mmCIF file of C-alpha atoms and ligand atoms in Angstrom:
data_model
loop_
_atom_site.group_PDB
_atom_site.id
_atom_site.type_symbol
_atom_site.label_atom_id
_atom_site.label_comp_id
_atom_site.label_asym_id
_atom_site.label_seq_id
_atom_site.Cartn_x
_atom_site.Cartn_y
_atom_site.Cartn_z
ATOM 1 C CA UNK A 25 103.419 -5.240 40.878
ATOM 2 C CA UNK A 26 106.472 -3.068 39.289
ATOM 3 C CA UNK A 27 107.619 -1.494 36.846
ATOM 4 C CA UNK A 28 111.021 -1.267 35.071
ATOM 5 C CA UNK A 29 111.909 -0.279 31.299
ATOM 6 C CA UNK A 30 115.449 -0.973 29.954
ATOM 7 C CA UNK A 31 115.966 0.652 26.481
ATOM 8 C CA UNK A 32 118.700 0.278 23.850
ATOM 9 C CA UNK A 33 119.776 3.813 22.714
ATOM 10 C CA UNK A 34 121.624 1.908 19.459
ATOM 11 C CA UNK A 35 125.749 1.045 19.432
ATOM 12 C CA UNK A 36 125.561 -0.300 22.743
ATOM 13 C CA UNK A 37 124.089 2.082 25.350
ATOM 14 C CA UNK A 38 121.436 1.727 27.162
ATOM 15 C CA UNK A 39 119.074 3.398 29.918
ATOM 16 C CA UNK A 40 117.222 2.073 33.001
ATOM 17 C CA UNK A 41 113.820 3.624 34.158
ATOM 18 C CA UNK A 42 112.444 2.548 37.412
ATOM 19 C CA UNK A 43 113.289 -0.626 39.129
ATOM 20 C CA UNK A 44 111.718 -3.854 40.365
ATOM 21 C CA UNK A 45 112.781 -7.136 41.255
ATOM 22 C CA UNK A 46 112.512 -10.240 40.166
ATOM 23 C CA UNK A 47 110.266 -12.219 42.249
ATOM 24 C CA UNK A 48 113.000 -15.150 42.493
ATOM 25 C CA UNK A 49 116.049 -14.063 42.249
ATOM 26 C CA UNK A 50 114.955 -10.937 44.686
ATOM 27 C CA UNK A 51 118.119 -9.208 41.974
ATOM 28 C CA UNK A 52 116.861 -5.879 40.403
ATOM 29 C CA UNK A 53 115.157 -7.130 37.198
ATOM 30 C CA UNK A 54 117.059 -4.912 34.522
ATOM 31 C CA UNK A 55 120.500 -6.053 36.012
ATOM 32 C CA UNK A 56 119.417 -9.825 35.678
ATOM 33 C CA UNK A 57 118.317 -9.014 31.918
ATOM 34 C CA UNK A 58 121.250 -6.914 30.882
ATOM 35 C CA UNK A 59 123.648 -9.363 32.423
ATOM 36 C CA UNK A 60 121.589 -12.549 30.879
ATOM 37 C CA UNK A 61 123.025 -10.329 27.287
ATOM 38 C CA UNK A 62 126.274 -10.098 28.839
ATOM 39 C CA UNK A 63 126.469 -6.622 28.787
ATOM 40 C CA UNK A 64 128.411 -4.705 30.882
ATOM 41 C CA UNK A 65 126.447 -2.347 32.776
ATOM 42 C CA UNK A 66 129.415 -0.739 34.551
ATOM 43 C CA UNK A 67 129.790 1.145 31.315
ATOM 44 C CA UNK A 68 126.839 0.100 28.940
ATOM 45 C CA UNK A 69 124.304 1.833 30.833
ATOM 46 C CA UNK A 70 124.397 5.912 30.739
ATOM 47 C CA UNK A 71 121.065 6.981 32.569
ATOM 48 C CA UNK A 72 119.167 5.193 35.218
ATOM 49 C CA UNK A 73 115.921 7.520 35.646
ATOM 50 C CA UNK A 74 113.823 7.652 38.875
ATOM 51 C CA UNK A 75 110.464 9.032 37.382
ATOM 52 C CA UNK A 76 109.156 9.049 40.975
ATOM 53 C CA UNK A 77 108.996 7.207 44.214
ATOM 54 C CA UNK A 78 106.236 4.848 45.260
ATOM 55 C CA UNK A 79 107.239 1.446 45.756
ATOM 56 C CA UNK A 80 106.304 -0.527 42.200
ATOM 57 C CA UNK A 81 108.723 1.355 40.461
ATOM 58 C CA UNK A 82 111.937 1.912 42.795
ATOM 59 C CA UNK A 83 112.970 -1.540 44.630
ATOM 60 C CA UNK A 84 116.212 -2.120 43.876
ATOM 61 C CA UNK A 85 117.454 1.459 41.779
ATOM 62 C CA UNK A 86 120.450 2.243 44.368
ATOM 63 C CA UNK A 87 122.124 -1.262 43.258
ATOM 64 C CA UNK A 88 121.087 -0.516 39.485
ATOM 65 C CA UNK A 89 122.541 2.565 40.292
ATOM 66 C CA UNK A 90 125.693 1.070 41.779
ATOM 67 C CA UNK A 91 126.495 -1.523 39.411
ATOM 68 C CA UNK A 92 126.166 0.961 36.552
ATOM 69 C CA UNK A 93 129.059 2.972 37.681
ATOM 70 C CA UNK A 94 128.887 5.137 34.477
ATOM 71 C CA UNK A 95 125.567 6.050 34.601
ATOM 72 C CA UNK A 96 123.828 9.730 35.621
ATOM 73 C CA UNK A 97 120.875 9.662 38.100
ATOM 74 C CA UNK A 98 118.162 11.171 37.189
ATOM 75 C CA UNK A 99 115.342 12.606 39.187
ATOM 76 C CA UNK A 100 112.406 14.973 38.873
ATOM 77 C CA UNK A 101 113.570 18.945 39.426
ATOM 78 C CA UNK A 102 110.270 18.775 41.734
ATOM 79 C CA UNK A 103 110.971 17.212 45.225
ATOM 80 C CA UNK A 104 108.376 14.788 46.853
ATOM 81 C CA UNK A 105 107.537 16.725 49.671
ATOM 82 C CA UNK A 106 106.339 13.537 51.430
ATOM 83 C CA UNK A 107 109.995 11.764 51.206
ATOM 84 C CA UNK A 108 111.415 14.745 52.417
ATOM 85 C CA UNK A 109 109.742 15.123 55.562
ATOM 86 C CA UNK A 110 110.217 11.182 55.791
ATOM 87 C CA UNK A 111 113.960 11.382 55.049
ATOM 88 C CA UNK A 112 114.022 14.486 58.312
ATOM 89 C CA UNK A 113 112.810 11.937 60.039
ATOM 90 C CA UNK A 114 114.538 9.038 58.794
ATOM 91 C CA UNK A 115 115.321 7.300 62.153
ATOM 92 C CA UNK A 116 112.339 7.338 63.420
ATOM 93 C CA UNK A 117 110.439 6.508 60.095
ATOM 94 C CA UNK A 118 112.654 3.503 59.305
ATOM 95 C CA UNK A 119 110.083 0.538 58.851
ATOM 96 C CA UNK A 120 108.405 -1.751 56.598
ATOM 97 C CA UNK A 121 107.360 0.626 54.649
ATOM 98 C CA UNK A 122 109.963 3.363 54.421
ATOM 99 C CA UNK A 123 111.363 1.591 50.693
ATOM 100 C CA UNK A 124 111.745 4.487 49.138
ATOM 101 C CA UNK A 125 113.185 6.533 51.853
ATOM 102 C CA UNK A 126 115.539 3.279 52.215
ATOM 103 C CA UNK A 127 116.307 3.932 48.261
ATOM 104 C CA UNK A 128 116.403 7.288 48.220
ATOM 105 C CA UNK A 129 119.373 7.595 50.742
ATOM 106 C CA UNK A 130 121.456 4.699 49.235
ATOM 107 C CA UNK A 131 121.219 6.626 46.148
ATOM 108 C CA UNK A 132 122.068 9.485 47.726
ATOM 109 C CA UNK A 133 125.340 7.988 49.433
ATOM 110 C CA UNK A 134 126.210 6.925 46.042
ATOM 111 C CA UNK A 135 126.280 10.456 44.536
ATOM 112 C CA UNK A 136 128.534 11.632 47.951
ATOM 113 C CA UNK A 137 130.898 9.049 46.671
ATOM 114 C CA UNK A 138 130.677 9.748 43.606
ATOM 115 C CA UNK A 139 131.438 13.400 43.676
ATOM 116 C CA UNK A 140 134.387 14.815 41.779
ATOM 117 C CA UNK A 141 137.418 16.892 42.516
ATOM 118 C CA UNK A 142 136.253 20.616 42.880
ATOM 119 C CA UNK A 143 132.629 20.196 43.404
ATOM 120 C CA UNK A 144 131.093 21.471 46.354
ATOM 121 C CA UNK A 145 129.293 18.636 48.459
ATOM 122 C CA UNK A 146 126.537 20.890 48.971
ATOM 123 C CA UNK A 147 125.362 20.412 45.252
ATOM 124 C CA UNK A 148 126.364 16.973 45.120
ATOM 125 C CA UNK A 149 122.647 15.676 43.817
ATOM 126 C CA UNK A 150 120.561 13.650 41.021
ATOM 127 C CA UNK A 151 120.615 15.265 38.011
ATOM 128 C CA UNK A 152 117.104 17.399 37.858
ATOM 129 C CA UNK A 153 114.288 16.545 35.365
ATOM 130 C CA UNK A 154 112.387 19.571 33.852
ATOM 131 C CA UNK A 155 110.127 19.571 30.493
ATOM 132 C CA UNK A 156 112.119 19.570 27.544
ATOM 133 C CA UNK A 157 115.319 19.439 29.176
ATOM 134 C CA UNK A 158 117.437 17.163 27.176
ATOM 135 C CA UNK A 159 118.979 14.596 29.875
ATOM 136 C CA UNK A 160 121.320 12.642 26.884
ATOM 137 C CA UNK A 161 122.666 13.147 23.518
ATOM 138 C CA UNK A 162 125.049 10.557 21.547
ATOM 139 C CA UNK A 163 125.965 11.550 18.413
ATOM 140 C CA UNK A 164 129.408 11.525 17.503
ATOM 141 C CA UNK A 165 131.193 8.215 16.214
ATOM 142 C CA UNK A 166 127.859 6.277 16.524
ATOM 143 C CA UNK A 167 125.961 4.752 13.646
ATOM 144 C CA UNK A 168 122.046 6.256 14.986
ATOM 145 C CA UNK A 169 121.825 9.530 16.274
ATOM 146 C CA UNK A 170 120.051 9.135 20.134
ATOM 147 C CA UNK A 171 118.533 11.439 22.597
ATOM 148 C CA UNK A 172 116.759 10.942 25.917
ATOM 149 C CA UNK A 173 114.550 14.560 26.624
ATOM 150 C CA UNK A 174 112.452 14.960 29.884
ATOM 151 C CA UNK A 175 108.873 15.950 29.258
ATOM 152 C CA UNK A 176 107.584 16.656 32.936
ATOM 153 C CA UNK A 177 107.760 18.054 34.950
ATOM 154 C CA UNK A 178 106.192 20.972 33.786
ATOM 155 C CA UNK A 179 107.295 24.693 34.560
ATOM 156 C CA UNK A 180 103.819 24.907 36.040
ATOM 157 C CA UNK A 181 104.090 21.660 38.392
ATOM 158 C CA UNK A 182 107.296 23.070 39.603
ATOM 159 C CA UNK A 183 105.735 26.429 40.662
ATOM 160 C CA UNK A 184 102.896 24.997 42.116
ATOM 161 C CA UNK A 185 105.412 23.018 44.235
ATOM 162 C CA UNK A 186 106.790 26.503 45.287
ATOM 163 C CA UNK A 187 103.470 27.727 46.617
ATOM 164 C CA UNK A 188 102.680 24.388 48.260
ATOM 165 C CA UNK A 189 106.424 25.001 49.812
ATOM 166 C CA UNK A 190 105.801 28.780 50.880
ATOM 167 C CA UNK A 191 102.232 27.624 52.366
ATOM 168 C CA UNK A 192 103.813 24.979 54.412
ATOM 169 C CA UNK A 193 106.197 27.008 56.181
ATOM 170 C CA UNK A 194 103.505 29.917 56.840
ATOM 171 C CA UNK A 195 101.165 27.178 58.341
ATOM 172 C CA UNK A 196 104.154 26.037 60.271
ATOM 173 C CA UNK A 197 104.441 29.752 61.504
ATOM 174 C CA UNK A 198 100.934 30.050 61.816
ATOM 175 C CA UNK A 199 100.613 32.580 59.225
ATOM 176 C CA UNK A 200 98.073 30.539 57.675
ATOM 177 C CA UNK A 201 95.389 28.284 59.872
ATOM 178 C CA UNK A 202 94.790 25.658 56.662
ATOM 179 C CA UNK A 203 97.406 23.041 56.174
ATOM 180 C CA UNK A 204 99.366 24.004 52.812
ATOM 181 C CA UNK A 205 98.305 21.432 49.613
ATOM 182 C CA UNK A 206 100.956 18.816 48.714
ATOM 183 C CA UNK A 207 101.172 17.275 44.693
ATOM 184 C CA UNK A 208 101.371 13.780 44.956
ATOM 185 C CA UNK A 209 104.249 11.720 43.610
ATOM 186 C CA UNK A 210 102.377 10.932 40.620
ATOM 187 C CA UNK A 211 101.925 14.773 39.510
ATOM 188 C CA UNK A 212 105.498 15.459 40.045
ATOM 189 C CA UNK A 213 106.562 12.013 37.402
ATOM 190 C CA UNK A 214 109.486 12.484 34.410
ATOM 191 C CA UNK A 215 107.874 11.242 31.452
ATOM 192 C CA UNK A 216 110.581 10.928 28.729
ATOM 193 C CA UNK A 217 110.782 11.191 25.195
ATOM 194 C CA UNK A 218 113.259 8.651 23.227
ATOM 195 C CA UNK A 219 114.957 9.497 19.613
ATOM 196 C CA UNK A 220 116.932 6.491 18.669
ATOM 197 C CA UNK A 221 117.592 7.097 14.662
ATOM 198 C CA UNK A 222 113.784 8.187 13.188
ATOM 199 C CA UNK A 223 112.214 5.749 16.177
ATOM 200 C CA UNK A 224 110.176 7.895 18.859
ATOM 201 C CA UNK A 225 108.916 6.480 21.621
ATOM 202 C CA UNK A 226 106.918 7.960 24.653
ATOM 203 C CA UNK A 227 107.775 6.351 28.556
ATOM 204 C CA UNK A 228 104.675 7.654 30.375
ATOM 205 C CA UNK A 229 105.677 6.997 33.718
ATOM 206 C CA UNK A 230 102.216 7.419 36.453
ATOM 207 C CA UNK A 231 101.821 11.033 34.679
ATOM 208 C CA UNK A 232 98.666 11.676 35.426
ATOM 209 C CA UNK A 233 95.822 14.099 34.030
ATOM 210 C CA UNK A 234 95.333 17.326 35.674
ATOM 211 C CA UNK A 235 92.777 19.876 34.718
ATOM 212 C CA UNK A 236 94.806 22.845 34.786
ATOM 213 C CA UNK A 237 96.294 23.448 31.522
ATOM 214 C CA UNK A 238 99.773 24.067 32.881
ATOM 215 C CA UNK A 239 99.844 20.760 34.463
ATOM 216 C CA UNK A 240 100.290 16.949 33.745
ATOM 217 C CA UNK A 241 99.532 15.570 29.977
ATOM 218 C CA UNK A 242 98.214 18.966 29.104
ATOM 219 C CA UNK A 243 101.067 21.202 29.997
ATOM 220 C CA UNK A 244 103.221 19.017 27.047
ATOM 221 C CA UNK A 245 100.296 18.836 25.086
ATOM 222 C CA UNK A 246 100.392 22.754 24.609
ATOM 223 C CA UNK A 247 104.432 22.779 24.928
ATOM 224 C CA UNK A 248 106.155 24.667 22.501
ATOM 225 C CA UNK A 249 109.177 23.576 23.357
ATOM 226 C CA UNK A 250 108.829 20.147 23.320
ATOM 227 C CA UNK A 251 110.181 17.673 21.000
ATOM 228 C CA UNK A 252 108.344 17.850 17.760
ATOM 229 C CA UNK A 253 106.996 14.527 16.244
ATOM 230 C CA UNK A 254 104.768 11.963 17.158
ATOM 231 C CA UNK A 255 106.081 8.834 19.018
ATOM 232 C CA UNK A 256 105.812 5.152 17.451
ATOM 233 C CA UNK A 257 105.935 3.076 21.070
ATOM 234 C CA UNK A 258 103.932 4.256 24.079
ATOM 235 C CA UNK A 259 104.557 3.048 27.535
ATOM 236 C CA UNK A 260 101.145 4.160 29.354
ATOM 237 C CA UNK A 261 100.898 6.175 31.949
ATOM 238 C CA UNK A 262 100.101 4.752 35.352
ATOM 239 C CA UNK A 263 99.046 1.316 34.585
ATOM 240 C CA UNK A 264 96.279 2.284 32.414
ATOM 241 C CA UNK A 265 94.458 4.554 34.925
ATOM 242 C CA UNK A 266 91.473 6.607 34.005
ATOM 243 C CA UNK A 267 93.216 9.503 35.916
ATOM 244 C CA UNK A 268 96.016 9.093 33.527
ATOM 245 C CA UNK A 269 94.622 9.433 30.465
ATOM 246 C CA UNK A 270 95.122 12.243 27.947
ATOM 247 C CA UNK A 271 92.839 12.088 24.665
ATOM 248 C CA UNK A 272 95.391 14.709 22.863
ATOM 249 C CA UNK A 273 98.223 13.219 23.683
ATOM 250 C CA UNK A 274 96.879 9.923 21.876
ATOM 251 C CA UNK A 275 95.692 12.620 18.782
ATOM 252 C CA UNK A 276 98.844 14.908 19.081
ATOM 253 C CA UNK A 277 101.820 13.282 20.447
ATOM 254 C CA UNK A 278 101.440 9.921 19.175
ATOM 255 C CA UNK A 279 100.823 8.292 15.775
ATOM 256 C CA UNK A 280 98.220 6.352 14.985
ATOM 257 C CA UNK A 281 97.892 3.156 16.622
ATOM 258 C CA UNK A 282 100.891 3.267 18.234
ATOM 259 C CA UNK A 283 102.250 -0.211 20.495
ATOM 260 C CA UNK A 284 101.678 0.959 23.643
ATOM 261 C CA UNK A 285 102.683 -0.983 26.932
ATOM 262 C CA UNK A 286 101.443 -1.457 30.212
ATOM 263 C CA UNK A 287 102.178 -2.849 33.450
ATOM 264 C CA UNK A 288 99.294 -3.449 36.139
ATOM 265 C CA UNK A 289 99.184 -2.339 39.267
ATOM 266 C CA UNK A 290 97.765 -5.034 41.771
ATOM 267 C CA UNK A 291 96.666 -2.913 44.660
ATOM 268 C CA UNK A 292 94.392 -0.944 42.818
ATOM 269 C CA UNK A 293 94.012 -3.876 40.426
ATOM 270 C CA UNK A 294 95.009 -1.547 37.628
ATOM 271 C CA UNK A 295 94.199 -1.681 34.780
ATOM 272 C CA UNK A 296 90.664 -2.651 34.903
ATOM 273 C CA UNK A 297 88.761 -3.833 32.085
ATOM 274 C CA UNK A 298 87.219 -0.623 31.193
ATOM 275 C CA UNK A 299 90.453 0.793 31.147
ATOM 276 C CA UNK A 300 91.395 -1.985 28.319
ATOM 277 C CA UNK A 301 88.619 -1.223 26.418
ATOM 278 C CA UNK A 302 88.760 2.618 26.430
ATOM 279 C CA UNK A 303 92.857 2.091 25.494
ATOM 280 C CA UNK A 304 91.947 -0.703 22.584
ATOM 281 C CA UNK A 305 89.827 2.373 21.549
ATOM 282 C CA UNK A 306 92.868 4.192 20.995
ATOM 283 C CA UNK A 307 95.277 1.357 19.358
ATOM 284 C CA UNK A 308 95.143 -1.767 18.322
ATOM 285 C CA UNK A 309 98.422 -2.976 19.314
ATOM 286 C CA UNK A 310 98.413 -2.530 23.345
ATOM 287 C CA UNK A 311 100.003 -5.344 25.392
ATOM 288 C CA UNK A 312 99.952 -5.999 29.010
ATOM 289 C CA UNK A 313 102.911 -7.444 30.910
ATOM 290 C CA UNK A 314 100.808 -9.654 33.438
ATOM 291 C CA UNK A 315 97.109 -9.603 35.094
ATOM 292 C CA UNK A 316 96.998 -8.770 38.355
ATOM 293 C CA UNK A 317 94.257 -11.510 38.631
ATOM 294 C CA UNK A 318 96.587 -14.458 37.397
ATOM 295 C CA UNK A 319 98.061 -15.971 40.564
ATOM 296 C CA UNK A 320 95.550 -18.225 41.918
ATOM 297 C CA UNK A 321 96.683 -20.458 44.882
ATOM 298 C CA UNK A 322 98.064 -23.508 42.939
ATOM 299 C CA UNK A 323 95.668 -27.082 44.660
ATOM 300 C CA UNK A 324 97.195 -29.959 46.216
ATOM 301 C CA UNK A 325 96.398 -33.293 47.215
ATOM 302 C CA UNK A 326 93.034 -34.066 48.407
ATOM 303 C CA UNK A 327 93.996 -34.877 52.170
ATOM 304 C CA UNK A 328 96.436 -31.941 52.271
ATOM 305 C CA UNK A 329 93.642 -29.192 51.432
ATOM 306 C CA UNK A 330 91.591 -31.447 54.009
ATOM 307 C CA UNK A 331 94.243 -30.883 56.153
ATOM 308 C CA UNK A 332 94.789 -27.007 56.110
ATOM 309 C CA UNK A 333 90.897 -26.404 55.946
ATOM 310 C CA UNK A 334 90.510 -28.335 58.841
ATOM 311 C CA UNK A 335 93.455 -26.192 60.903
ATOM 312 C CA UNK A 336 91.590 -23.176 59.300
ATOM 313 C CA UNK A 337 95.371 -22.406 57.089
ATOM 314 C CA UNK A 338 94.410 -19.816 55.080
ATOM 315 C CA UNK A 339 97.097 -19.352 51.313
ATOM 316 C CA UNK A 340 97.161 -17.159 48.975
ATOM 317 C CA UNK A 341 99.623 -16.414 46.223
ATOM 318 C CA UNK A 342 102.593 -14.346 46.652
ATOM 319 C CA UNK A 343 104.328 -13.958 43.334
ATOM 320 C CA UNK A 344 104.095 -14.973 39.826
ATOM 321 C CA UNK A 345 106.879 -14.906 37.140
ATOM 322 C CA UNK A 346 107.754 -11.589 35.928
ATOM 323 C CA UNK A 347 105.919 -10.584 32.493
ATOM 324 C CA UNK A 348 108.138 -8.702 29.909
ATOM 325 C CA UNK A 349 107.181 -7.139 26.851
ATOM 326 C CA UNK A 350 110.067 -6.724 24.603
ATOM 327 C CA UNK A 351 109.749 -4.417 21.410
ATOM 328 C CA UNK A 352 112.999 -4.419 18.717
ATOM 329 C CA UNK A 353 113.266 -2.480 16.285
ATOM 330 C CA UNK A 354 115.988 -1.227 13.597
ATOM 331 C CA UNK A 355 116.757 2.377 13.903
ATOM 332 C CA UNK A 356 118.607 2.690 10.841
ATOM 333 C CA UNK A 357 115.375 1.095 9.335
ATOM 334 C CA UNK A 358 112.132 2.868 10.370
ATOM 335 C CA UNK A 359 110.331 1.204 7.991
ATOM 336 C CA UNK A 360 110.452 -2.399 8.989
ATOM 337 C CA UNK A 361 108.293 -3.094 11.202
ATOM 338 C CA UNK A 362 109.099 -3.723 14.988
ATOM 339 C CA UNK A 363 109.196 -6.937 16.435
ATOM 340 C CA UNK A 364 106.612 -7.716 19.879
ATOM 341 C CA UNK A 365 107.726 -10.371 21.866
ATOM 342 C CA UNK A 366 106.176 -11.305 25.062
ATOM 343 C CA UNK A 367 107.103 -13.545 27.949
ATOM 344 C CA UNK A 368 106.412 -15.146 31.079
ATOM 345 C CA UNK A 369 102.506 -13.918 30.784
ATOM 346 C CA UNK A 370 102.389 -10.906 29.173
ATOM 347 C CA UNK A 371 99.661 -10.678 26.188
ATOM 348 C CA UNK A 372 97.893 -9.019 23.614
ATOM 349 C CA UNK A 373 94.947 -7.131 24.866
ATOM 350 C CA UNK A 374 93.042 -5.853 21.788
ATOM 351 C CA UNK A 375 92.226 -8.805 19.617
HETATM 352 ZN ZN1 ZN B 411 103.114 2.869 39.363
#
């Protein structure tokens, strides 16, 4: 499991959203692929985006973060409520699986010493993610116009944070005798919008569906704000997920058969077939990075597997290669079609 998108903005800068790592090298798997180009990522790279924190999409930011000494951090304007109780109680909460409180304050001693002359420490922070806030914009001496624009979350998601807030403290002051509701990590997700030249493309993030129409895929849905057009590329919202899927946004903020891209989610073992077939329903061109079912437990010799099933050894696969889906195209060009190339496992799922 994980997730991490590099993307080529055009002239030589790029973006990172979400982190993984490579399951040999144990490096963060954009730095290994932007280095294997030689590019410098000191400079090259201009965003790195945290579209939320659970663990398959944040191993390994702080050192993206690090090594890309140019870059601005981005985060949703909505705070995880969860982290933040878990950073309060950092010391006590430090443990196997406190990653992305681990992340989280790496990142956050990166910003401290990062801070410039004449800024107060006390707003030293990510830079905040809110629908159609533009987060990048390169124009001038370039040869493709780009922009990066944040499309959750939504002005509702961050008020309903509010109330969850408010209703916390008055159940901690026993104004109120129910515990306050909490959005999960997933509801609070940047999903971002890409403009390089005439080429749109959609980075889903795990935004998932809410029923309120303020919310989720439905609050940019009925945005009026939001960047017009329909997007080309698609990377699908939380690994395919039933509770992640939007109807209108495939109808209104796509074009038809778009490539879309996924990345499955082994715990849940996301996606699952009927989640391929109700996507295929959608596109024809939707490729999967890797299948969570792939890494069987390779055999060995006869008197070996004796051996272990005798002394009751139990194995089971730990890691695969790393599948990428890589999608080129020219931005001067929009017409010429874009390029799919797959490795290490990933495939077509719809023919
Ligand atoms: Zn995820």
């Amino acid at each position: 499991m994980g997730e991490c998108i590099v993307a080529h903005l055009g002239d030589g800068d790029w973006i990172v959203v979400d982190s993984c790592l490579d399951t040999n090298s144990r490096e963060p798997i954009a730095l290994d692929y932007l280095k294997s180009m030689d590019i410098d990522v000191s400079s090259a790279v201009k965003l790195v985006v945290a579209t939320h924190w659970h663990d398959d999409h944040i191993k390994g930011l702080a050192k993206v973060l690090r090594t890309a000494e140019g870059a601005k951090f981005v985060e949703s304007i909505v705070f995880d409520q969860k982290l933040l109780m878990r950073l309060a109680k950092a010391g006590a909460m430090m443990g196997a699986n406190a990653s992305a409180t681990d992340e989280y304050s790496a990142i956050f001693d990166i910003l401290l010493a990062r801070q410039q002359k004449g800024e107060n420490p006390k707003t030293v922070g990510p830079f905040r993610a809110i629908a159609n806030k533009p987060l990048l914009s390169l124009s001038t001496g370039r040869t493709v116009k780009a922009e990066v624009v944040a499309l959750s979350p939504s002005d509702g998601t961050y008020n309903r944070a509010q109330t969850d807030l408010l209703e916390a403290i008055r159940f901690v002051t026993r104004e109120r005798r129910r515990p306050a509701s909490r959005q999960g990590p997933n509801q609070l997700c940047v999903a971002l919008w890409l403009k390089v030249g005439e080429v749109r493309t959609i980075l889903g993030a795990d935004l998932e569906h809410a029923a309120g129409i303020t919310e989720g895929w439905n609050a940019i849905v009925n945005s009026g704000e939001r960047p017009q057009g329909q997007a080309e590329i698609f990377k699908v919202p939380h690994h395919g997920s039933l509770n992640a899927h939007s109807q209108e946004c495939w109808t209104d903020l796509l074009r038809g058969r778009p490539i879309a891209v996924l990345t499955p989610y082994s715990p849940s073992k996301l996606p699952s077939q009927a989640d391929i077939d109700r996507l295929c329903k959608q596109t024809n061109q939707l490729f999967v990075t890797g299948d969570h079912g792939r890494y069987k437990v390779p055999r060995l010799n006869q008197s070996v597997e004796k051996t272990l099933r005798e002394s009751k050894v139990k194995r089971r696969a730990l890691e695969g290669r790393m599948g990428h889906v890589r999608i080129r195209v020219d931005a001067r060009e929009p017409n010429l079609l874009p390029t799919v190339e797959l490795f290490n496992g990933a495939e077509p799922k719809c023919s």
